[in-house]
XYZ file of C-alpha atoms in Angstrom:
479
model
C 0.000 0.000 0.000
C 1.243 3.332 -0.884
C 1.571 5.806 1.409
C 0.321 9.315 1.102
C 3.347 12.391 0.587
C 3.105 14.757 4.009
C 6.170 16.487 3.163
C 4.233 19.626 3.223
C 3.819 19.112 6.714
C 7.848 19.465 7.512
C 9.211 22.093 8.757
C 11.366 24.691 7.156
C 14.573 23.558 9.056
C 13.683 20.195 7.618
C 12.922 21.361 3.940
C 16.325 23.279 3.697
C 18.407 20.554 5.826
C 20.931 18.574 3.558
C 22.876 15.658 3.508
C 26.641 16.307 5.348
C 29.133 16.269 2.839
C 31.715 14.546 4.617
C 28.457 11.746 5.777
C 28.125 11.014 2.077
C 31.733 9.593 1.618
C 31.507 7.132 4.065
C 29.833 4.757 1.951
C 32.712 3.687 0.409
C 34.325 2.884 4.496
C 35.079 -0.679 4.645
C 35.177 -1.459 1.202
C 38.095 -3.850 0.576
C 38.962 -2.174 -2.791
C 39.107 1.171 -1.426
C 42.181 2.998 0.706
C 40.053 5.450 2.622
C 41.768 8.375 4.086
C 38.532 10.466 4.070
C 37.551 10.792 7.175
C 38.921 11.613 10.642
C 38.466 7.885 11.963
C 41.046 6.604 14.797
C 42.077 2.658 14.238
C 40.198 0.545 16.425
C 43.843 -0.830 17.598
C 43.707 2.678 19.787
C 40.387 1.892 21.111
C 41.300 0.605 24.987
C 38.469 -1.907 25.360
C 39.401 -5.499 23.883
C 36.570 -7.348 25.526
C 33.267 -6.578 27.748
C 31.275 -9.211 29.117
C 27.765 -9.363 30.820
C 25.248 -11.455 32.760
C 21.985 -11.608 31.963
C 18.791 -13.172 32.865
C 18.109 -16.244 30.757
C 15.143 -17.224 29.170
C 11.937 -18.284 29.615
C 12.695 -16.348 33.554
C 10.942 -19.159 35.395
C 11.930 -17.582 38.878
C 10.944 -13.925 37.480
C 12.671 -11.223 36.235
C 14.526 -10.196 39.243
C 16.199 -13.259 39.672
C 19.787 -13.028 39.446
C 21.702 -14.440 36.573
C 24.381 -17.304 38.166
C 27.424 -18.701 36.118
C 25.383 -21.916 35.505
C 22.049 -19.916 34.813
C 22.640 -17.094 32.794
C 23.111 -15.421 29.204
C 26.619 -14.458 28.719
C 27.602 -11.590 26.173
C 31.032 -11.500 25.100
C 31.488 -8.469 23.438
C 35.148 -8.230 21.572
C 36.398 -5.545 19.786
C 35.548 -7.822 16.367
C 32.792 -9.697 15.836
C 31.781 -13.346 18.232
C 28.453 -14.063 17.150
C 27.164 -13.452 13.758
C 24.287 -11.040 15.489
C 27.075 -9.214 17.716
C 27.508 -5.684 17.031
C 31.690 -5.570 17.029
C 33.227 -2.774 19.313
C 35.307 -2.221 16.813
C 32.712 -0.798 14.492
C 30.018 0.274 16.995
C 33.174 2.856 19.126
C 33.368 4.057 15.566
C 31.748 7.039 13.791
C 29.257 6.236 11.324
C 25.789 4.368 10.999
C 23.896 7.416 11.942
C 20.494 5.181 11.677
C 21.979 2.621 13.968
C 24.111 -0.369 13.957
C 22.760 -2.696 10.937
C 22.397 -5.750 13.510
C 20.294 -3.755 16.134
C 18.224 -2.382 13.421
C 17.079 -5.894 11.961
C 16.333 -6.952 15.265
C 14.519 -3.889 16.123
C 12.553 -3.778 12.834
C 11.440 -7.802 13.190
C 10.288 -6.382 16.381
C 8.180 -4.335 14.933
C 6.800 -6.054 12.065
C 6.047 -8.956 15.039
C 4.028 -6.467 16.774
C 2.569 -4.231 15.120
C 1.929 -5.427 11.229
C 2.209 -2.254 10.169
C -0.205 -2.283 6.460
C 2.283 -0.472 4.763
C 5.383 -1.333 2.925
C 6.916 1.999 3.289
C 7.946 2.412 6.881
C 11.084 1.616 8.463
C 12.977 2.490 11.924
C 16.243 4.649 12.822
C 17.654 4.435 15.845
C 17.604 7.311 18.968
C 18.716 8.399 22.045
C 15.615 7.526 23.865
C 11.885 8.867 23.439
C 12.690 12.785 24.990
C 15.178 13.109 22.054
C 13.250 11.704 19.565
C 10.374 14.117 20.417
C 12.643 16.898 20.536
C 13.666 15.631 16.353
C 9.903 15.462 15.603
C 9.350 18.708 16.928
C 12.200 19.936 14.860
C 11.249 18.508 11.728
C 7.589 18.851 11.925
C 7.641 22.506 13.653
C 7.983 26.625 12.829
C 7.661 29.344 15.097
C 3.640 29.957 15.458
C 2.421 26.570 14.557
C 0.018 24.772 16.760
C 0.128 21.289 18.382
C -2.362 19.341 19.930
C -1.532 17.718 22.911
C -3.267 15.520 25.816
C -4.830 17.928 28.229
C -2.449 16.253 30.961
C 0.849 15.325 29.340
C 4.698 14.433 30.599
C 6.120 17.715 31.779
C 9.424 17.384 30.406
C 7.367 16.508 26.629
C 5.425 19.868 27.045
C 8.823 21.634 28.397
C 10.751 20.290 25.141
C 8.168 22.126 22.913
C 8.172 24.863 24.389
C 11.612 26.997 22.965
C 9.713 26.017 19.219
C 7.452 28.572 20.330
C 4.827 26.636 19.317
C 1.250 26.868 20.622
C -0.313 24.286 22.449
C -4.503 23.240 22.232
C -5.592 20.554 24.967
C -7.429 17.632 23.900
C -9.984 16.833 25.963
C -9.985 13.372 28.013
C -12.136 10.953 30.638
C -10.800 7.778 31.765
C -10.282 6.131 28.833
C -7.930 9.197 27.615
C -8.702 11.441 24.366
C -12.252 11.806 23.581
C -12.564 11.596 19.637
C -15.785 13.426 19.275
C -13.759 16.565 21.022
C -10.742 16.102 18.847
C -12.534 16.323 16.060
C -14.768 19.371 17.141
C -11.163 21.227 17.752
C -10.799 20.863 13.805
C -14.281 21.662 12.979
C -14.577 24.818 14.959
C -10.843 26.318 14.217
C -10.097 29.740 13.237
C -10.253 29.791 9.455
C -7.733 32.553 10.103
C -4.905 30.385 11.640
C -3.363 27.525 10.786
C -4.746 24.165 11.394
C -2.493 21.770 14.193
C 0.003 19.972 12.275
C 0.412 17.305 14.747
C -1.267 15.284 17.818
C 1.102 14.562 20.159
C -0.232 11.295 22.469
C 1.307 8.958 25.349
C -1.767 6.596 24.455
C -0.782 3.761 26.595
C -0.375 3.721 30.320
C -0.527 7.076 29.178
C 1.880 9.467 32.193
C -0.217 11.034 34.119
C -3.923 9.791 33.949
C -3.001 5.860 33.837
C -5.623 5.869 30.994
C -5.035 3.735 27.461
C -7.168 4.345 24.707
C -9.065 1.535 23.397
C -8.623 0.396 19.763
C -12.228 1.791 19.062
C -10.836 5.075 20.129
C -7.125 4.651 18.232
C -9.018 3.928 15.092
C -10.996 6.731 15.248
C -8.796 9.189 16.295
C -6.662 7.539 13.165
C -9.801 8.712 10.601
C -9.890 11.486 12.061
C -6.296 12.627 11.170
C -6.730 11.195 7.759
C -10.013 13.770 7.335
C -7.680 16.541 8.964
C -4.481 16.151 7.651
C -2.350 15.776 10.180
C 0.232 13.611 12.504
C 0.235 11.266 15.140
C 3.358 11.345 17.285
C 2.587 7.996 19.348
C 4.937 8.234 22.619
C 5.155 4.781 23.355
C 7.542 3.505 26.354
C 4.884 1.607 28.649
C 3.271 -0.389 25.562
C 4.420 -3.619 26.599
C 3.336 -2.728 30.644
C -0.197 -3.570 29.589
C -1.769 -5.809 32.111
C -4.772 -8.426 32.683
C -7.763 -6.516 34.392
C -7.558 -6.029 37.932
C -9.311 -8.281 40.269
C -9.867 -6.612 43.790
C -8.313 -8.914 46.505
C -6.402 -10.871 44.366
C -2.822 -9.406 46.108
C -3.864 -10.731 49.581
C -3.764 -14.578 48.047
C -0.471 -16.132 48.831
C -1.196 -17.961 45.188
C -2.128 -14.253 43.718
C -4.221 -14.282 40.937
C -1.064 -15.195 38.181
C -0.654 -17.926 39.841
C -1.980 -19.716 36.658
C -0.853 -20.846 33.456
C 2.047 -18.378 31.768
C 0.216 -16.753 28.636
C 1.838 -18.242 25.121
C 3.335 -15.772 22.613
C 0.421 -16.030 20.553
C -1.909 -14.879 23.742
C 0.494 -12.205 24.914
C 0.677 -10.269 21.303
C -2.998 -10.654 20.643
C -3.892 -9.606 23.991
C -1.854 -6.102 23.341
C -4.407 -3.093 21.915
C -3.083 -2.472 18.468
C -0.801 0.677 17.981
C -1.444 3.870 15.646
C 1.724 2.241 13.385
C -0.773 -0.974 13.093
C -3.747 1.650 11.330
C -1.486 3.640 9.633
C -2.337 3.258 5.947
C -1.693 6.115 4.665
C 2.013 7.157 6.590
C 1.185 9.965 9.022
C 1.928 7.751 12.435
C 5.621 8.683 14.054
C 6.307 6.047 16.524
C 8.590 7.022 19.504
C 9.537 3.376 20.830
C 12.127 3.242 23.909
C 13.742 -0.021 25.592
C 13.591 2.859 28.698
C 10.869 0.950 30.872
C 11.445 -2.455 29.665
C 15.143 -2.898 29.785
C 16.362 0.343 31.672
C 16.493 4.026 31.370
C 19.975 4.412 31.267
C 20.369 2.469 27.923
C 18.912 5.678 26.469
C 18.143 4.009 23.634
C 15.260 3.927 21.629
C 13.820 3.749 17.860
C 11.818 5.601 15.669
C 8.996 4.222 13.182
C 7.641 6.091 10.302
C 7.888 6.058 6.961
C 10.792 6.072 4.733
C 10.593 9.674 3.369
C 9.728 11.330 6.672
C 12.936 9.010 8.111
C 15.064 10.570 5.974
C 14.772 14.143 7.656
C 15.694 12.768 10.463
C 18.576 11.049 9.782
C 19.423 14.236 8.050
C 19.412 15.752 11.480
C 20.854 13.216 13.604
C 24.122 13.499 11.327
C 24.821 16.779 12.812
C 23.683 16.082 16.329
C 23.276 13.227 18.394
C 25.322 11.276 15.264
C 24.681 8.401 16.586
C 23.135 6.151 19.944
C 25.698 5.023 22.062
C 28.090 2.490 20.509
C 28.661 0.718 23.950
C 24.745 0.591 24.352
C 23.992 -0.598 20.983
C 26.633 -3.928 21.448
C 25.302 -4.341 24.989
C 21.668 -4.174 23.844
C 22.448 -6.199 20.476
C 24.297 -8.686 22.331
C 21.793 -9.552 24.481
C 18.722 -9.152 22.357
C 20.748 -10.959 20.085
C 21.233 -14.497 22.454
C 17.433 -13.966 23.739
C 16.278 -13.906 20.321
C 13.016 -12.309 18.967
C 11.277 -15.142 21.614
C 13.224 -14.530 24.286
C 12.391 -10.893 24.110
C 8.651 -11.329 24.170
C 9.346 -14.354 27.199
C 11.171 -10.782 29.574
C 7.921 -8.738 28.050
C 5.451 -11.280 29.313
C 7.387 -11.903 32.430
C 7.446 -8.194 33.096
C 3.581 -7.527 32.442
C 3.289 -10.081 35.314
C 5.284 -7.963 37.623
C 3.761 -4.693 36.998
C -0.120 -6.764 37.278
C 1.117 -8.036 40.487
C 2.366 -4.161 41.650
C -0.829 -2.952 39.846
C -3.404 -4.778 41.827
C -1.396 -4.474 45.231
C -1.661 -0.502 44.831
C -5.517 -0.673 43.736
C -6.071 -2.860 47.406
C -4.514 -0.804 49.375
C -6.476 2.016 47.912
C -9.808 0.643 48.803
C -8.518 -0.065 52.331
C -6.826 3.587 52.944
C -9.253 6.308 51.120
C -12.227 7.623 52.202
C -14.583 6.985 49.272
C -16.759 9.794 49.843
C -14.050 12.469 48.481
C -11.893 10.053 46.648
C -11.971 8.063 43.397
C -9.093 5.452 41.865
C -9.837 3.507 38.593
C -7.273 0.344 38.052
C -4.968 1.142 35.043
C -4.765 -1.381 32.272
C -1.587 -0.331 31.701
C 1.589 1.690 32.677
C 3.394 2.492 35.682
C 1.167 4.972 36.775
C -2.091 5.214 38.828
C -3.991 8.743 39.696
C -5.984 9.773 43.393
C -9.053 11.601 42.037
C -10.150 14.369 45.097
C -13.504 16.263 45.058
C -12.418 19.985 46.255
C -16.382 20.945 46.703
C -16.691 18.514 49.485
C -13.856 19.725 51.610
C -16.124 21.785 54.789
C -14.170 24.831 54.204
C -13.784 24.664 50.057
C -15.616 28.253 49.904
C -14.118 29.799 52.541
C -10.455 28.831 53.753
C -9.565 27.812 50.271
C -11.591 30.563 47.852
C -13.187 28.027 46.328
C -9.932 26.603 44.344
C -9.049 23.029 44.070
C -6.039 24.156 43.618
C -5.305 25.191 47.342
C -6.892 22.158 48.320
C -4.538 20.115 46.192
C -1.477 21.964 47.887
C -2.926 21.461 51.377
C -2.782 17.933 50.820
C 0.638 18.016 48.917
C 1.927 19.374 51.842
C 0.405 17.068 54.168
C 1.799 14.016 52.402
C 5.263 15.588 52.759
C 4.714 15.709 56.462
C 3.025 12.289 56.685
C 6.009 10.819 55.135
C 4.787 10.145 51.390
C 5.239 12.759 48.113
C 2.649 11.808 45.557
C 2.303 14.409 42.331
C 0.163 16.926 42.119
C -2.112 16.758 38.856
C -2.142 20.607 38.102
C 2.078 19.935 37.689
C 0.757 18.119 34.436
C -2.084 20.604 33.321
C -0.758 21.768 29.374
C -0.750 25.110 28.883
C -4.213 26.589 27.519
C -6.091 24.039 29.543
C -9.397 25.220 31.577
C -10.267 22.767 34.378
C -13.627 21.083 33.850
C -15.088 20.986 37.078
C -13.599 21.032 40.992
C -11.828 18.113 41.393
C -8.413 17.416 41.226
C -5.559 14.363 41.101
C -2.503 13.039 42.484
C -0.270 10.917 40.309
C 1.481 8.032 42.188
C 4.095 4.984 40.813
C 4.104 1.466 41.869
C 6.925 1.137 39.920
C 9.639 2.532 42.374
C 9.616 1.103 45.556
C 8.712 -2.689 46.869
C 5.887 -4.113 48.482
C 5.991 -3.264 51.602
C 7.376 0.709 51.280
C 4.411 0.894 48.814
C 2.012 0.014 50.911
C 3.609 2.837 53.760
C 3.365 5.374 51.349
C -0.348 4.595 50.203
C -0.998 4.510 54.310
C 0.725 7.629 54.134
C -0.968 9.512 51.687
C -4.614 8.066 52.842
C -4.041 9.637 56.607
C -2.700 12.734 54.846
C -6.486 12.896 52.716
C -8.340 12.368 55.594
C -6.218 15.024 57.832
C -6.659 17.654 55.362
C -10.624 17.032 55.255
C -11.144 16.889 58.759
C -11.959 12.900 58.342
């Protein structure tokens, strides 16, 4: 299927930006028949690092993720300076400059990855690597973006996402949401009722799974019609995806106080675990206007900061365009440590740590939701279960606090720092929800949240800090 041509969308950075000279010459690097004294390249012999090796987990994690890797019971990576394995990524190369898109070994496995999941119905797309989702967003901003253009964003989005936008001096419009995140109808009605006079939003801008603050993940009803409704309007979908894969079986109130838990029971197969997932954007996206942030950030760990980038081919291009003449290049020790061992798990390996890491978040996931019900008073206080994501929200009703009109001027807002302030005293910080708010957004009504992890502490501090927080509520309304 051909994709549809939305280079009129780029910016005018990325219209003018052109290939680096000296980039173009290194084709010819490693070519046998070829003495190339082109380029400002050190020999490898100088490069002090002869061999790395690393411990890993080894598949199918039978005793969990955590579980320590022994000599017996592990996956060892042997990275050398030239190449072990046939799907190693040789230091030699990789502590190199060059392959701006990525190492050609990370990027197969990262683009069978992809196909695996998402069955993208286009024949056009393809992946280059990045330094992580934040830089990734800061490239799409800076080849999708001018001065005065508007982007629509989630009316409670990542901080540091709405922060990064901001020196593009772009303008932001909120998208309204409810618990299952972005409400079509109201996306849509933004494009209807725009100001003929300005221009339209160029791009949507969406964490739609686990989605950081709210929790929320929008159903594939919603995905596909949010996905017609940029084909009608002409514009992008920049899908922010690092918690895709923390998408977890519905929550079943108690379940953490069995000693069996509820997962006690049979492991999920590969075919149940992949169809179980909500499809992506990049599985709708017919006509090329999805831009996939991906990140190994929450499934591997954040200091990899490394992460991928799935579009199609044309709109790629820009961006490699730009990454020649500023990040250059991921990491070369991350991309061999990665490779090598994505390489030994193999593509079913990988989905074995994904499956045995949706257990662990379900497991953290249904302990948080059971110590809600036992710690908040549930006549000021609503908590929905999130399907996926490392994130759960504390919903407060400022109209029922006995002095809302009076000591607090009738804003949720002082209410919401009353009990910010408590928490610090009672021991436990949760996030206040107006920290999120994107700029231009009008509150709805007079409640407020508080955004809270389960991803960051165990068990048993978890359910101190939930304590915590709940005696903190209750303080601050005179419960």
């Amino acid at each position: 299927m051909t994709v549809k041509d939305l280079s009129h969308l780029l910016s005018v950075e990325a219209k003018t930006r052109k290939p680096s000279p000296l980039k173009t010459a290194f084709k010819y690097y490693g070519k046998p028949d070829i003495v190339f004294l082109g380029g400002g390249l050190p020999m490898s012999d100088y490069f002090p690092w002869e061999k790395v090796l690393a411990y890993s987990p080894e598949p199918p994690f039978a005793d969990g993720i955590a579980a320590k890797p022994t000599e017996d019971k592990a996956v060892i990576s042997e990275l050398r300076k030239h190449q072990v394995e046939e799907f190693d990524v040789p230091l030699a190369r990789s502590l190199q400059y060059g392959h701006t898109e990525g190492q050609p070994e990370l990027l197969k496995f990262v683009k069978e990855h992809t196909a695996l999941i998402h069955k993208i119905p286009n024949e056009e797309w393809d992946v280059v690597l990045s330094v992580g989702n934040t830089q990734a967003w800061d490239a799409t901003l800076r080849t999708f973006c001018d001065p005065g253009d508007s982007i629509l964003v989630e009316e409670y989005s990542f901080p540091s996402a709405l922060e990064t936008a901001s020196p593009f001096q772009v303008n932001y419009v909120p998208v309204p949401m409810d618990n299952g995140g972005i409400i079509p109808e109201k996306l849509d009605e933004l494009y209807e009722n725009w100001d003929a006079s300005k221009k339209k939003p160029k791009l949507l801008y969406t964490i739609s799974t686990g989605q950081n603050p709210t929790g929320s993940s929008l159903s594939a009803e919603r995905r596909e019609a949010i996905y017609k409704i940029a084909c009608k309007h002409d514009f992008l979908i920049v899908e922010d995806e690092p918690y895709y894969f923390l998408q977890m079986n519905d929550y079943k109130q108690g379940a953490s106080e069995d000693p069996k838990h509820s997962y006690d029971e049979p492991k999920q197969t590969h075919e149940e675990f992949l169809a179980a997932l909500v499809p992506s954007f990049s599985h709708l996206d017919t006509e090329g206007r999805v831009i996939r942030l991906d990140s190994f950030s929450k499934v591997l760990a954040p200091g990899v900061r490394l992460g991928w980038i799935v579009a199609q081919k044309k709109l790629l291009e820009r961006y490699v365009r730009l990454h020649e003449v500023s990040i250059q290049t991921p990491s070369g020790f991350t991309q061999s440590l990665v490779q090598g061992l994505l390489g030994r798990w193999g593509q079913s390996g990988y989905v074995d740590w994904l499956i045995a890491l949706r257990k662990e978040y379900t497991i953290k996931r249904d302990f948080t939701i059971d110590v809600l019900h036992k710690n908040m008073p549930k006549d000021v206080v609503q908590f929905f279960p999130p399907s996926a994501g490392m994130f759960f929200t504390v919903v407060l009703d400022a109209a029922k606090h006995p002095d809302f009109k009076t000591k607090f001027d009738s804003d949720p807002i002082k209410v919401e720092t009353a009990i910010y302030e408590a928490g610090l005293e009672k021991g436990c910080l949760m996030i206040p929800g107006s920290w999120f708010q994107a700029p231009n957004f009008k509150p709805h009504d007079n409640t407020f949240f508080f955004r809270g992890t389960y991803a960051a502490v165990p068990l048993d501090k978890l359910k101190v800090g939930l304590e915590r927080f709940g005696e903190a509520v209750k303080t601050v309304y005179g419960l």
